[in-house]
Amino acid sequence: MEFPKFLRIAVIPLRHIIELNNSDAENPKLSGGLEAAAIELLSKVLEFDYKLFPTKDKEWGRLTDNGTWTGVVGMVYRNECDIGFGYLTVTTNRSEVVDFIPYTIEENAFAVKKPPMVAPAESLAHPFQWEIWLSCLIILITMPILFRIIMGKNISIQRLALRMMGCNVQQAFTIPVNRARDRFLMGSWFAYSAFLSVSYTTVLLSSLTVPLREHGVRTVKQLATAISERKFRCLANRGNVAVSLLKDSVNEDLRTIGNNIIEKDWLTKDRTVKLPKHIEKFVALLGPRYYFHLEYGEEPFTANYLFEDTISSYNLGVAVNKNFCCKEKLAKILRRFMEYGILTKLYHDALFETRLSLLSEDDTRSSFVVLTLDDLIGVFALLGLGYLLAFIVLLFEIASKK
């Protein structure tokens, strides 16, 4: 059967997916978006003209209490349109009234704002964990005593400790060592000091060049704990199937998040995908992973963090009226688009536009990084502290001699 020369297409305007130049006009036109490009390609390959019919209720499609269907699914079901686009999720209930041609898989995940950068003054302590710092302090206190006992030298523990500590900051060891046993002891200390110094310097310079971020919420368990402690909120779109999946999950952390979303009504007012331009601090968003990428960008071009944990996965597809004549031919072309990587290319093109948009909004980017006084304030503060302690010790020495 010959493919129709004209199609009525139901659409729901969505940023990055189907963008219209004037959705309220009688004959709106496509202006951009992932599925908009797919519609244009289908029109050229199958040689058909079309007219767009945006949904008035701005919904994908759900069964109401009076037995009617809303949104794109309702328009296709009532034969007001032949096919429907709009990032439609394939569900069992919808498949009873319309047919679907799946073209990709989407996932639900959490997104949060990245935590702030670590203050430059704190960077001096970040190269090592506190356990390592404590171990270094214990070694620095005990080793001079142990070395003095083994070496049997007539030297004060304070002087030996200062010389051994100087090795950690690449200073020369000026105490003479003659016996082979003593050389072995000091050689082991030199090796320890060299490894410690190089490790610390390497991590410190890298953290100054690429600033570190504070430890934020990055896992489902951390998010559930933060929500339980009333430190975080989790927002979701009304009608998102993932909310009910969270509520009925066997995982306690997911149940905690789902119950809080429902009980505290952390849901949007309508049932369309709506994402804020910027994610607020102490707020997590539950939504489609790849749509998050289109809206907020991918690493390292984004100011937000997307959880690696996937809450659920589902098929996205094109809704087709059950009496449509050429479903097989339409499905065949869409399968070719998937097999030849055309849909993947369209996604990456849209992702590239998002990246350019994010780069154009960031006026602070520079071709090179310059260390400022703020970056090195911790070094100068440590130097001042050392001078202060030296001055205090000097005062004690003067007082003791008197």
mmCIF file of C-alpha atoms in Angstrom:
data_model
loop_
_atom_site.group_PDB
_atom_site.id
_atom_site.type_symbol
_atom_site.label_atom_id
_atom_site.label_comp_id
_atom_site.label_asym_id
_atom_site.label_seq_id
_atom_site.Cartn_x
_atom_site.Cartn_y
_atom_site.Cartn_z
ATOM 1 C CA MET A 1 0.000 0.000 0.000
ATOM 2 C CA GLU A 2 1.254 3.444 -0.912
ATOM 3 C CA PHE A 3 2.215 5.655 1.981
ATOM 4 C CA PRO A 4 -0.182 8.603 2.516
ATOM 5 C CA LYS A 5 0.812 11.945 1.004
ATOM 6 C CA PHE A 6 -0.452 13.881 4.035
ATOM 7 C CA LEU A 7 -0.298 13.128 7.763
ATOM 8 C CA ARG A 8 -1.798 14.752 10.834
ATOM 9 C CA ILE A 9 0.830 14.739 13.567
ATOM 10 C CA ALA A 10 0.030 15.316 17.239
ATOM 11 C CA VAL A 11 2.910 16.884 19.167
ATOM 12 C CA ILE A 12 3.633 18.190 22.624
ATOM 13 C CA PRO A 13 6.076 21.128 22.608
ATOM 14 C CA LEU A 14 9.178 20.208 24.608
ATOM 15 C CA ARG A 15 12.476 22.034 24.785
ATOM 16 C CA HIS A 16 15.203 20.146 22.862
ATOM 17 C CA ILE A 17 12.644 17.581 21.633
ATOM 18 C CA ILE A 18 9.960 19.381 19.621
ATOM 19 C CA GLU A 19 10.244 23.153 19.482
ATOM 20 C CA LEU A 20 7.607 25.175 17.631
ATOM 21 C CA ASN A 21 7.868 28.734 16.358
ATOM 22 C CA ASN A 22 4.323 29.461 17.536
ATOM 23 C CA SER A 23 2.456 26.648 19.240
ATOM 24 C CA ASP A 24 -0.727 28.747 19.563
ATOM 25 C CA ALA A 25 -0.962 29.512 15.852
ATOM 26 C CA GLU A 26 -3.358 27.671 13.541
ATOM 27 C CA ASN A 27 -0.505 26.184 11.519
ATOM 28 C CA PRO A 28 2.635 26.009 13.749
ATOM 29 C CA LYS A 29 6.004 25.091 12.255
ATOM 30 C CA LEU A 30 8.926 23.136 13.636
ATOM 31 C CA SER A 31 11.817 25.299 14.781
ATOM 32 C CA GLY A 32 14.185 22.740 16.320
ATOM 33 C CA GLY A 33 14.584 19.700 18.513
ATOM 34 C CA LEU A 34 15.547 16.045 18.336
ATOM 35 C CA GLU A 35 12.181 14.601 17.296
ATOM 36 C CA ALA A 36 11.485 17.636 15.110
ATOM 37 C CA ALA A 37 14.525 16.694 13.013
ATOM 38 C CA ALA A 38 13.255 13.094 12.871
ATOM 39 C CA ILE A 39 9.876 14.303 11.591
ATOM 40 C CA GLU A 40 11.575 16.313 8.848
ATOM 41 C CA LEU A 41 13.652 13.304 7.802
ATOM 42 C CA LEU A 42 10.619 11.017 7.730
ATOM 43 C CA SER A 43 8.785 13.576 5.601
ATOM 44 C CA LYS A 44 11.613 13.616 3.035
ATOM 45 C CA VAL A 45 12.171 9.841 2.939
ATOM 46 C CA LEU A 46 8.484 8.856 2.787
ATOM 47 C CA GLU A 47 7.549 11.915 0.696
ATOM 48 C CA PHE A 48 4.582 13.184 2.687
ATOM 49 C CA ASP A 49 3.385 16.590 3.839
ATOM 50 C CA TYR A 50 2.087 17.098 7.331
ATOM 51 C CA LYS A 51 0.318 19.427 9.696
ATOM 52 C CA LEU A 52 1.164 19.741 13.350
ATOM 53 C CA PHE A 53 -1.465 19.651 16.093
ATOM 54 C CA PRO A 54 -0.044 20.691 19.483
ATOM 55 C CA THR A 55 -1.881 19.284 22.488
ATOM 56 C CA LYS A 56 -4.024 21.874 24.242
ATOM 57 C CA ASP A 57 -3.722 20.198 27.633
ATOM 58 C CA LYS A 58 0.091 19.821 27.282
ATOM 59 C CA GLU A 59 0.034 16.191 28.405
ATOM 60 C CA TRP A 60 1.526 13.033 26.956
ATOM 61 C CA GLY A 61 -1.591 10.977 27.552
ATOM 62 C CA ARG A 62 -3.365 9.456 30.546
ATOM 63 C CA LEU A 63 -6.695 7.779 31.223
ATOM 64 C CA THR A 64 -8.994 10.092 33.191
ATOM 65 C CA ASP A 65 -11.697 9.048 35.658
ATOM 66 C CA ASN A 66 -14.424 9.435 33.030
ATOM 67 C CA GLY A 67 -12.666 6.980 30.681
ATOM 68 C CA THR A 68 -11.234 9.471 28.176
ATOM 69 C CA TRP A 69 -7.602 9.834 27.148
ATOM 70 C CA THR A 70 -5.732 13.136 27.289
ATOM 71 C CA GLY A 71 -2.730 14.539 25.448
ATOM 72 C CA VAL A 72 -1.006 13.106 22.400
ATOM 73 C CA VAL A 73 -2.252 9.573 23.065
ATOM 74 C CA GLY A 74 -5.869 10.809 23.231
ATOM 75 C CA MET A 75 -5.605 12.706 19.933
ATOM 76 C CA VAL A 76 -4.166 9.665 18.138
ATOM 77 C CA TYR A 77 -6.697 7.317 19.762
ATOM 78 C CA ARG A 78 -9.681 9.471 18.716
ATOM 79 C CA ASN A 79 -8.298 9.600 15.148
ATOM 80 C CA GLU A 80 -7.814 13.348 15.381
ATOM 81 C CA CYS A 81 -4.222 12.633 14.292
ATOM 82 C CA ASP A 82 -2.524 9.770 12.486
ATOM 83 C CA ILE A 83 0.690 9.654 14.533
ATOM 84 C CA GLY A 84 2.038 11.383 17.626
ATOM 85 C CA PHE A 85 5.459 12.585 18.833
ATOM 86 C CA GLY A 86 6.623 14.041 22.131
ATOM 87 C CA TYR A 87 9.088 11.873 24.030
ATOM 88 C CA LEU A 88 6.289 9.365 24.633
ATOM 89 C CA THR A 89 6.816 6.522 27.091
ATOM 90 C CA VAL A 90 5.540 3.136 25.922
ATOM 91 C CA THR A 91 3.230 1.736 28.635
ATOM 92 C CA THR A 92 0.803 -1.164 28.792
ATOM 93 C CA ASN A 93 -2.261 1.052 29.235
ATOM 94 C CA ARG A 94 -1.339 3.306 26.315
ATOM 95 C CA SER A 95 -0.596 0.307 24.087
ATOM 96 C CA GLU A 96 -4.211 -0.828 24.519
ATOM 97 C CA VAL A 97 -5.543 2.219 22.664
ATOM 98 C CA VAL A 98 -2.670 3.118 20.281
ATOM 99 C CA ASP A 99 0.228 1.273 18.696
ATOM 100 C CA PHE A 100 3.816 2.282 19.373
ATOM 101 C CA ILE A 101 6.966 2.132 17.274
ATOM 102 C CA PRO A 102 9.837 2.196 19.828
ATOM 103 C CA TYR A 103 13.002 3.996 18.760
ATOM 104 C CA THR A 104 15.164 4.300 21.902
ATOM 105 C CA ILE A 105 15.455 3.565 25.632
ATOM 106 C CA GLU A 106 15.368 6.253 28.312
ATOM 107 C CA GLU A 107 16.349 6.023 31.987
ATOM 108 C CA ASN A 108 15.198 7.798 35.123
ATOM 109 C CA ALA A 109 17.938 9.184 37.360
ATOM 110 C CA PHE A 110 18.637 11.904 39.923
ATOM 111 C CA ALA A 111 20.405 15.186 39.184
ATOM 112 C CA VAL A 112 21.794 17.645 41.739
ATOM 113 C CA LYS A 113 23.782 20.852 41.665
ATOM 114 C CA LYS A 114 27.506 20.288 41.984
ATOM 115 C CA PRO A 115 28.863 21.194 45.439
ATOM 116 C CA PRO A 116 30.946 24.391 45.705
ATOM 117 C CA MET A 117 34.686 24.454 45.195
ATOM 118 C CA VAL A 118 36.964 23.793 48.132
ATOM 119 C CA ALA A 119 38.370 27.043 49.522
ATOM 120 C CA PRO A 120 41.986 27.512 48.303
ATOM 121 C CA ALA A 121 43.154 27.946 51.892
ATOM 122 C CA GLU A 122 41.852 24.439 52.676
ATOM 123 C CA SER A 123 43.734 22.878 49.769
ATOM 124 C CA LEU A 124 46.846 22.443 51.931
ATOM 125 C CA ALA A 125 45.115 19.768 53.998
ATOM 126 C CA HIS A 126 43.223 18.016 51.191
ATOM 127 C CA PRO A 127 46.069 16.021 49.547
ATOM 128 C CA PHE A 128 45.946 13.518 52.446
ATOM 129 C CA GLN A 129 43.091 12.075 54.450
ATOM 130 C CA TRP A 130 43.023 12.756 58.162
ATOM 131 C CA GLU A 131 44.167 9.182 58.891
ATOM 132 C CA ILE A 132 47.361 9.807 56.902
ATOM 133 C CA TRP A 133 47.964 13.142 58.637
ATOM 134 C CA LEU A 134 47.552 11.451 62.018
ATOM 135 C CA SER A 135 49.913 8.645 61.009
ATOM 136 C CA CYS A 136 52.545 11.188 59.861
ATOM 137 C CA LEU A 137 52.262 13.038 63.179
ATOM 138 C CA ILE A 138 52.692 9.836 65.194
ATOM 139 C CA ILE A 139 55.701 8.823 63.079
ATOM 140 C CA LEU A 140 57.255 12.274 63.484
ATOM 141 C CA ILE A 141 56.907 12.064 67.279
ATOM 142 C CA THR A 142 58.039 8.475 67.801
ATOM 143 C CA MET A 143 60.759 8.025 65.168
ATOM 144 C CA PRO A 144 63.236 10.618 66.562
ATOM 145 C CA ILE A 145 63.048 8.933 69.972
ATOM 146 C CA LEU A 146 63.533 5.477 68.449
ATOM 147 C CA PHE A 147 66.370 6.632 66.162
ATOM 148 C CA ARG A 148 68.203 8.321 69.049
ATOM 149 C CA ILE A 149 68.014 5.117 71.122
ATOM 150 C CA ILE A 150 69.228 2.893 68.237
ATOM 151 C CA MET A 151 71.923 5.269 66.966
ATOM 152 C CA GLY A 152 73.176 6.112 70.471
ATOM 153 C CA LYS A 153 74.216 9.618 69.481
ATOM 154 C CA ASN A 154 74.766 12.378 71.985
ATOM 155 C CA ILE A 155 72.193 14.728 70.433
ATOM 156 C CA SER A 156 68.983 16.212 71.776
ATOM 157 C CA ILE A 157 65.708 14.693 70.634
ATOM 158 C CA GLN A 158 64.449 18.166 69.666
ATOM 159 C CA ARG A 159 67.355 18.737 67.270
ATOM 160 C CA LEU A 160 67.062 15.270 65.755
ATOM 161 C CA ALA A 161 63.284 15.728 65.338
ATOM 162 C CA LEU A 162 63.777 19.077 63.580
ATOM 163 C CA ARG A 163 66.362 17.609 61.210
ATOM 164 C CA MET A 164 64.131 14.617 60.431
ATOM 165 C CA MET A 165 61.149 16.882 59.894
ATOM 166 C CA GLY A 166 63.307 19.006 57.576
ATOM 167 C CA CYS A 167 63.786 15.943 55.361
ATOM 168 C CA ASN A 168 60.027 15.903 54.783
ATOM 169 C CA VAL A 169 60.256 19.349 53.212
ATOM 170 C CA GLN A 170 63.385 18.477 51.190
ATOM 171 C CA GLN A 171 65.947 20.063 53.514
ATOM 172 C CA ALA A 172 69.436 18.630 53.999
ATOM 173 C CA PHE A 173 70.185 16.349 56.976
ATOM 174 C CA THR A 174 73.222 17.950 58.659
ATOM 175 C CA ILE A 175 73.853 15.449 61.465
ATOM 176 C CA PRO A 176 76.911 13.224 60.602
ATOM 177 C CA VAL A 177 76.230 9.492 60.205
ATOM 178 C CA ASN A 178 79.221 7.106 60.239
ATOM 179 C CA ARG A 179 78.106 3.549 61.049
ATOM 180 C CA ALA A 180 76.440 1.313 58.466
ATOM 181 C CA ARG A 181 73.505 0.673 60.808
ATOM 182 C CA ASP A 182 72.899 4.395 61.169
ATOM 183 C CA ARG A 183 73.138 4.904 57.407
ATOM 184 C CA PHE A 184 70.528 2.198 56.871
ATOM 185 C CA LEU A 185 68.189 3.849 59.372
ATOM 186 C CA MET A 186 68.562 7.305 57.874
ATOM 187 C CA GLY A 187 68.331 5.909 54.329
ATOM 188 C CA SER A 188 64.925 4.433 55.139
ATOM 189 C CA TRP A 189 63.864 7.805 56.558
ATOM 190 C CA PHE A 190 65.103 9.622 53.423
ATOM 191 C CA ALA A 191 63.097 7.255 51.215
ATOM 192 C CA TYR A 192 59.971 7.776 53.345
ATOM 193 C CA SER A 193 60.422 11.570 53.293
ATOM 194 C CA ALA A 194 60.987 11.684 49.524
ATOM 195 C CA PHE A 195 57.865 9.612 48.802
ATOM 196 C CA LEU A 196 55.773 11.671 51.234
ATOM 197 C CA SER A 197 57.017 14.985 49.847
ATOM 198 C CA VAL A 198 56.514 14.073 46.187
ATOM 199 C CA SER A 199 53.022 12.662 46.828
ATOM 200 C CA TYR A 200 51.914 15.739 48.734
ATOM 201 C CA THR A 201 53.362 18.200 46.217
ATOM 202 C CA THR A 202 51.833 16.406 43.230
ATOM 203 C CA VAL A 203 48.324 16.322 44.687
ATOM 204 C CA LEU A 204 48.581 19.897 45.990
ATOM 205 C CA LEU A 205 49.630 21.334 42.612
ATOM 206 C CA SER A 206 46.905 19.398 40.794
ATOM 207 C CA SER A 207 44.252 20.641 43.250
ATOM 208 C CA LEU A 208 45.437 24.237 42.783
ATOM 209 C CA THR A 209 45.373 23.907 38.992
ATOM 210 C CA VAL A 210 42.038 22.037 38.875
ATOM 211 C CA PRO A 211 40.186 23.097 42.041
ATOM 212 C CA LEU A 212 38.562 20.374 44.119
ATOM 213 C CA ARG A 213 34.894 20.312 45.066
ATOM 214 C CA GLU A 214 33.387 19.650 48.448
ATOM 215 C CA HIS A 215 31.875 16.239 49.127
ATOM 216 C CA GLY A 216 28.236 16.484 48.079
ATOM 217 C CA VAL A 217 25.351 14.078 47.580
ATOM 218 C CA ARG A 218 26.359 11.606 44.868
ATOM 219 C CA THR A 219 24.514 8.347 45.629
ATOM 220 C CA VAL A 220 20.959 7.237 46.330
ATOM 221 C CA LYS A 221 21.871 6.315 49.907
ATOM 222 C CA GLN A 222 23.365 9.754 50.565
ATOM 223 C CA LEU A 223 20.289 11.420 49.056
ATOM 224 C CA ALA A 224 17.896 9.337 51.180
ATOM 225 C CA THR A 225 19.870 10.205 54.313
ATOM 226 C CA ALA A 226 19.871 13.922 53.442
ATOM 227 C CA ILE A 227 16.104 13.875 52.798
ATOM 228 C CA SER A 228 15.459 12.061 56.089
ATOM 229 C CA GLU A 229 17.499 14.722 57.893
ATOM 230 C CA ARG A 230 15.513 17.454 56.074
ATOM 231 C CA LYS A 231 18.615 18.784 54.377
ATOM 232 C CA PHE A 232 17.448 17.987 50.827
ATOM 233 C CA ARG A 233 14.306 17.970 48.702
ATOM 234 C CA CYS A 234 13.611 15.809 45.658
ATOM 235 C CA LEU A 235 11.391 17.266 42.929
ATOM 236 C CA ALA A 236 9.676 15.285 40.178
ATOM 237 C CA ASN A 237 7.219 15.886 37.356
ATOM 238 C CA ARG A 238 3.632 15.021 38.168
ATOM 239 C CA GLY A 239 2.708 11.816 36.387
ATOM 240 C CA ASN A 240 6.272 10.464 36.366
ATOM 241 C CA VAL A 241 5.959 6.674 36.656
ATOM 242 C CA ALA A 242 9.291 6.520 38.488
ATOM 243 C CA VAL A 243 7.706 8.098 41.608
ATOM 244 C CA SER A 244 5.405 5.115 42.138
ATOM 245 C CA LEU A 245 8.316 2.770 41.410
ATOM 246 C CA LEU A 246 10.291 4.466 44.183
ATOM 247 C CA LYS A 247 7.383 4.172 46.608
ATOM 248 C CA ASP A 248 6.967 0.421 45.958
ATOM 249 C CA SER A 249 10.685 -0.378 45.697
ATOM 250 C CA VAL A 250 12.261 -3.173 47.768
ATOM 251 C CA ASN A 251 15.173 -0.826 48.453
ATOM 252 C CA GLU A 252 14.652 1.106 51.684
ATOM 253 C CA ASP A 253 16.496 4.200 50.458
ATOM 254 C CA LEU A 254 14.392 4.422 47.292
ATOM 255 C CA ARG A 255 11.202 3.963 49.331
ATOM 256 C CA THR A 256 12.262 6.799 51.622
ATOM 257 C CA ILE A 257 12.725 9.133 48.663
ATOM 258 C CA GLY A 258 9.464 8.079 46.994
ATOM 259 C CA ASN A 259 7.370 8.413 50.155
ATOM 260 C CA ASN A 260 8.752 11.895 50.835
ATOM 261 C CA ILE A 261 8.004 13.028 47.263
ATOM 262 C CA ILE A 262 4.369 11.912 47.576
ATOM 263 C CA GLU A 263 3.711 12.927 51.188
ATOM 264 C CA LYS A 264 5.285 16.384 50.835
ATOM 265 C CA ASP A 265 3.931 16.884 47.287
ATOM 266 C CA TRP A 266 7.290 17.664 45.707
ATOM 267 C CA LEU A 267 5.623 17.467 42.277
ATOM 268 C CA THR A 268 5.066 19.938 39.447
ATOM 269 C CA LYS A 269 1.582 21.341 38.875
ATOM 270 C CA ASP A 270 1.137 19.789 35.418
ATOM 271 C CA ARG A 271 2.215 16.519 33.797
ATOM 272 C CA THR A 272 4.761 17.724 31.239
ATOM 273 C CA VAL A 273 8.543 17.577 31.500
ATOM 274 C CA LYS A 274 9.586 20.860 33.076
ATOM 275 C CA LEU A 275 13.090 21.444 34.316
ATOM 276 C CA PRO A 276 14.371 24.589 36.009
ATOM 277 C CA LYS A 277 17.101 26.452 34.183
ATOM 278 C CA HIS A 278 19.352 26.069 37.217
ATOM 279 C CA ILE A 279 19.069 23.396 39.902
ATOM 280 C CA GLU A 280 18.858 24.961 43.337
ATOM 281 C CA LYS A 281 21.178 24.100 46.181
ATOM 282 C CA PHE A 282 20.000 21.187 48.353
ATOM 283 C CA VAL A 283 17.511 20.086 45.669
ATOM 284 C CA ALA A 284 17.546 16.864 43.634
ATOM 285 C CA LEU A 285 15.568 16.339 40.423
ATOM 286 C CA LEU A 286 14.106 13.008 39.343
ATOM 287 C CA GLY A 287 13.728 12.691 35.591
ATOM 288 C CA PRO A 288 14.936 11.254 32.269
ATOM 289 C CA ARG A 289 18.711 10.910 32.114
ATOM 290 C CA TYR A 290 19.251 11.809 28.440
ATOM 291 C CA TYR A 291 16.828 14.700 28.658
ATOM 292 C CA PHE A 292 18.912 15.964 31.591
ATOM 293 C CA HIS A 293 21.928 15.831 29.279
ATOM 294 C CA LEU A 294 20.107 17.870 26.641
ATOM 295 C CA GLU A 295 19.008 20.456 29.194
ATOM 296 C CA TYR A 296 22.089 20.746 31.411
ATOM 297 C CA GLY A 297 24.890 19.316 29.255
ATOM 298 C CA GLU A 298 27.459 16.592 29.925
ATOM 299 C CA GLU A 299 30.722 16.579 31.839
ATOM 300 C CA PRO A 300 32.785 18.717 31.937
ATOM 301 C CA PHE A 301 30.409 21.322 30.469
ATOM 302 C CA THR A 302 27.746 21.178 33.159
ATOM 303 C CA ALA A 303 27.280 22.703 36.595
ATOM 304 C CA ASN A 304 25.211 19.726 37.751
ATOM 305 C CA TYR A 305 25.939 16.150 38.744
ATOM 306 C CA LEU A 306 23.945 13.209 37.381
ATOM 307 C CA PHE A 307 23.791 10.087 39.558
ATOM 308 C CA GLU A 308 25.232 6.919 38.069
ATOM 309 C CA ASP A 309 22.369 4.920 39.630
ATOM 310 C CA THR A 310 19.474 4.217 37.244
ATOM 311 C CA ILE A 311 16.032 4.159 38.888
ATOM 312 C CA SER A 312 14.133 2.686 35.937
ATOM 313 C CA SER A 313 14.375 2.289 32.165
ATOM 314 C CA TYR A 314 11.647 2.365 29.547
ATOM 315 C CA ASN A 315 11.017 2.555 25.801
ATOM 316 C CA LEU A 316 10.264 5.784 23.969
ATOM 317 C CA GLY A 317 8.223 5.517 20.804
ATOM 318 C CA VAL A 318 6.008 7.089 18.173
ATOM 319 C CA ALA A 319 2.263 6.713 18.818
ATOM 320 C CA VAL A 320 0.328 5.398 15.795
ATOM 321 C CA ASN A 321 -3.410 5.046 15.343
ATOM 322 C CA LYS A 322 -4.422 1.388 15.324
ATOM 323 C CA ASN A 323 -6.208 1.848 11.974
ATOM 324 C CA PHE A 324 -3.279 3.597 10.297
ATOM 325 C CA CYS A 325 -2.606 1.947 6.946
ATOM 326 C CA CYS A 326 1.189 1.948 6.775
ATOM 327 C CA LYS A 327 2.536 1.148 10.237
ATOM 328 C CA GLU A 328 4.958 -1.456 8.939
ATOM 329 C CA LYS A 329 6.494 0.905 6.403
ATOM 330 C CA LEU A 330 6.866 3.661 9.020
ATOM 331 C CA ALA A 331 8.401 1.183 11.468
ATOM 332 C CA LYS A 332 10.807 -0.053 8.789
ATOM 333 C CA ILE A 333 12.129 3.461 8.128
ATOM 334 C CA LEU A 334 12.503 4.187 11.865
ATOM 335 C CA ARG A 335 14.409 0.917 12.297
ATOM 336 C CA ARG A 336 16.760 1.981 9.508
ATOM 337 C CA PHE A 337 17.279 5.305 11.261
ATOM 338 C CA MET A 338 18.295 3.381 14.389
ATOM 339 C CA GLU A 339 20.492 0.845 12.585
ATOM 340 C CA TYR A 340 22.345 3.474 10.543
ATOM 341 C CA GLY A 341 22.935 5.637 13.629
ATOM 342 C CA ILE A 342 20.862 8.546 12.293
ATOM 343 C CA LEU A 343 18.887 8.983 15.537
ATOM 344 C CA THR A 344 22.132 8.815 17.517
ATOM 345 C CA LYS A 345 23.610 11.544 15.326
ATOM 346 C CA LEU A 346 20.521 13.711 15.834
ATOM 347 C CA TYR A 347 20.907 13.286 19.597
ATOM 348 C CA HIS A 348 24.578 14.228 19.521
ATOM 349 C CA ASP A 349 23.805 17.246 17.338
ATOM 350 C CA ALA A 350 21.274 18.437 19.910
ATOM 351 C CA LEU A 351 23.791 17.738 22.670
ATOM 352 C CA PHE A 352 26.407 19.782 20.818
ATOM 353 C CA GLU A 353 24.012 22.727 20.610
ATOM 354 C CA THR A 354 23.514 22.495 24.370
ATOM 355 C CA ARG A 355 27.275 22.492 24.874
ATOM 356 C CA LEU A 356 27.688 25.603 22.710
ATOM 357 C CA SER A 357 24.908 27.315 24.606
ATOM 358 C CA LEU A 358 26.546 26.543 27.956
ATOM 359 C CA LEU A 359 29.926 27.753 26.713
ATOM 360 C CA SER A 360 28.446 31.001 25.409
ATOM 361 C CA GLU A 361 26.795 31.666 28.784
ATOM 362 C CA ASP A 362 30.075 31.173 30.653
ATOM 363 C CA ASP A 363 31.938 34.470 30.337
ATOM 364 C CA THR A 364 34.557 33.503 32.900
ATOM 365 C CA ARG A 365 36.284 30.827 30.841
ATOM 366 C CA SER A 366 39.890 31.563 29.899
ATOM 367 C CA SER A 367 42.416 29.928 27.605
ATOM 368 C CA PHE A 368 44.850 29.563 30.503
ATOM 369 C CA VAL A 369 44.714 29.376 34.279
ATOM 370 C CA VAL A 370 46.462 31.974 36.430
ATOM 371 C CA LEU A 371 47.098 31.352 40.112
ATOM 372 C CA THR A 372 45.865 34.303 42.161
ATOM 373 C CA LEU A 373 46.497 35.442 45.717
ATOM 374 C CA ASP A 374 43.303 33.682 46.789
ATOM 375 C CA ASP A 375 44.730 30.386 45.525
ATOM 376 C CA LEU A 376 47.894 30.768 47.609
ATOM 377 C CA ILE A 377 46.429 32.421 50.705
ATOM 378 C CA GLY A 378 46.741 29.142 52.597
ATOM 379 C CA VAL A 379 50.498 28.983 51.910
ATOM 380 C CA PHE A 380 51.033 32.505 53.199
ATOM 381 C CA ALA A 381 48.822 31.812 56.211
ATOM 382 C CA LEU A 382 50.917 28.743 57.032
ATOM 383 C CA LEU A 383 54.110 30.781 56.650
ATOM 384 C CA GLY A 384 52.752 33.441 59.001
ATOM 385 C CA LEU A 385 51.735 30.783 61.514
ATOM 386 C CA GLY A 386 55.239 29.344 61.418
ATOM 387 C CA TYR A 387 56.793 32.760 62.050
ATOM 388 C CA LEU A 388 54.363 33.340 64.921
ATOM 389 C CA LEU A 389 55.239 30.020 66.572
ATOM 390 C CA ALA A 390 58.967 30.750 66.106
ATOM 391 C CA PHE A 391 58.525 34.149 67.767
ATOM 392 C CA ILE A 392 56.669 32.557 70.708
ATOM 393 C CA VAL A 393 59.445 29.974 71.136
ATOM 394 C CA LEU A 394 62.005 32.788 71.034
ATOM 395 C CA LEU A 395 60.191 34.608 73.820
ATOM 396 C CA PHE A 396 60.162 31.439 75.944
ATOM 397 C CA GLU A 397 63.897 30.941 75.381
ATOM 398 C CA ILE A 398 64.642 34.536 76.390
ATOM 399 C CA ALA A 399 62.484 34.208 79.487
ATOM 400 C CA SER A 400 64.101 30.888 80.509
ATOM 401 C CA LYS A 401 67.633 32.339 80.263
ATOM 402 C CA LYS A 402 66.691 35.151 82.590
#
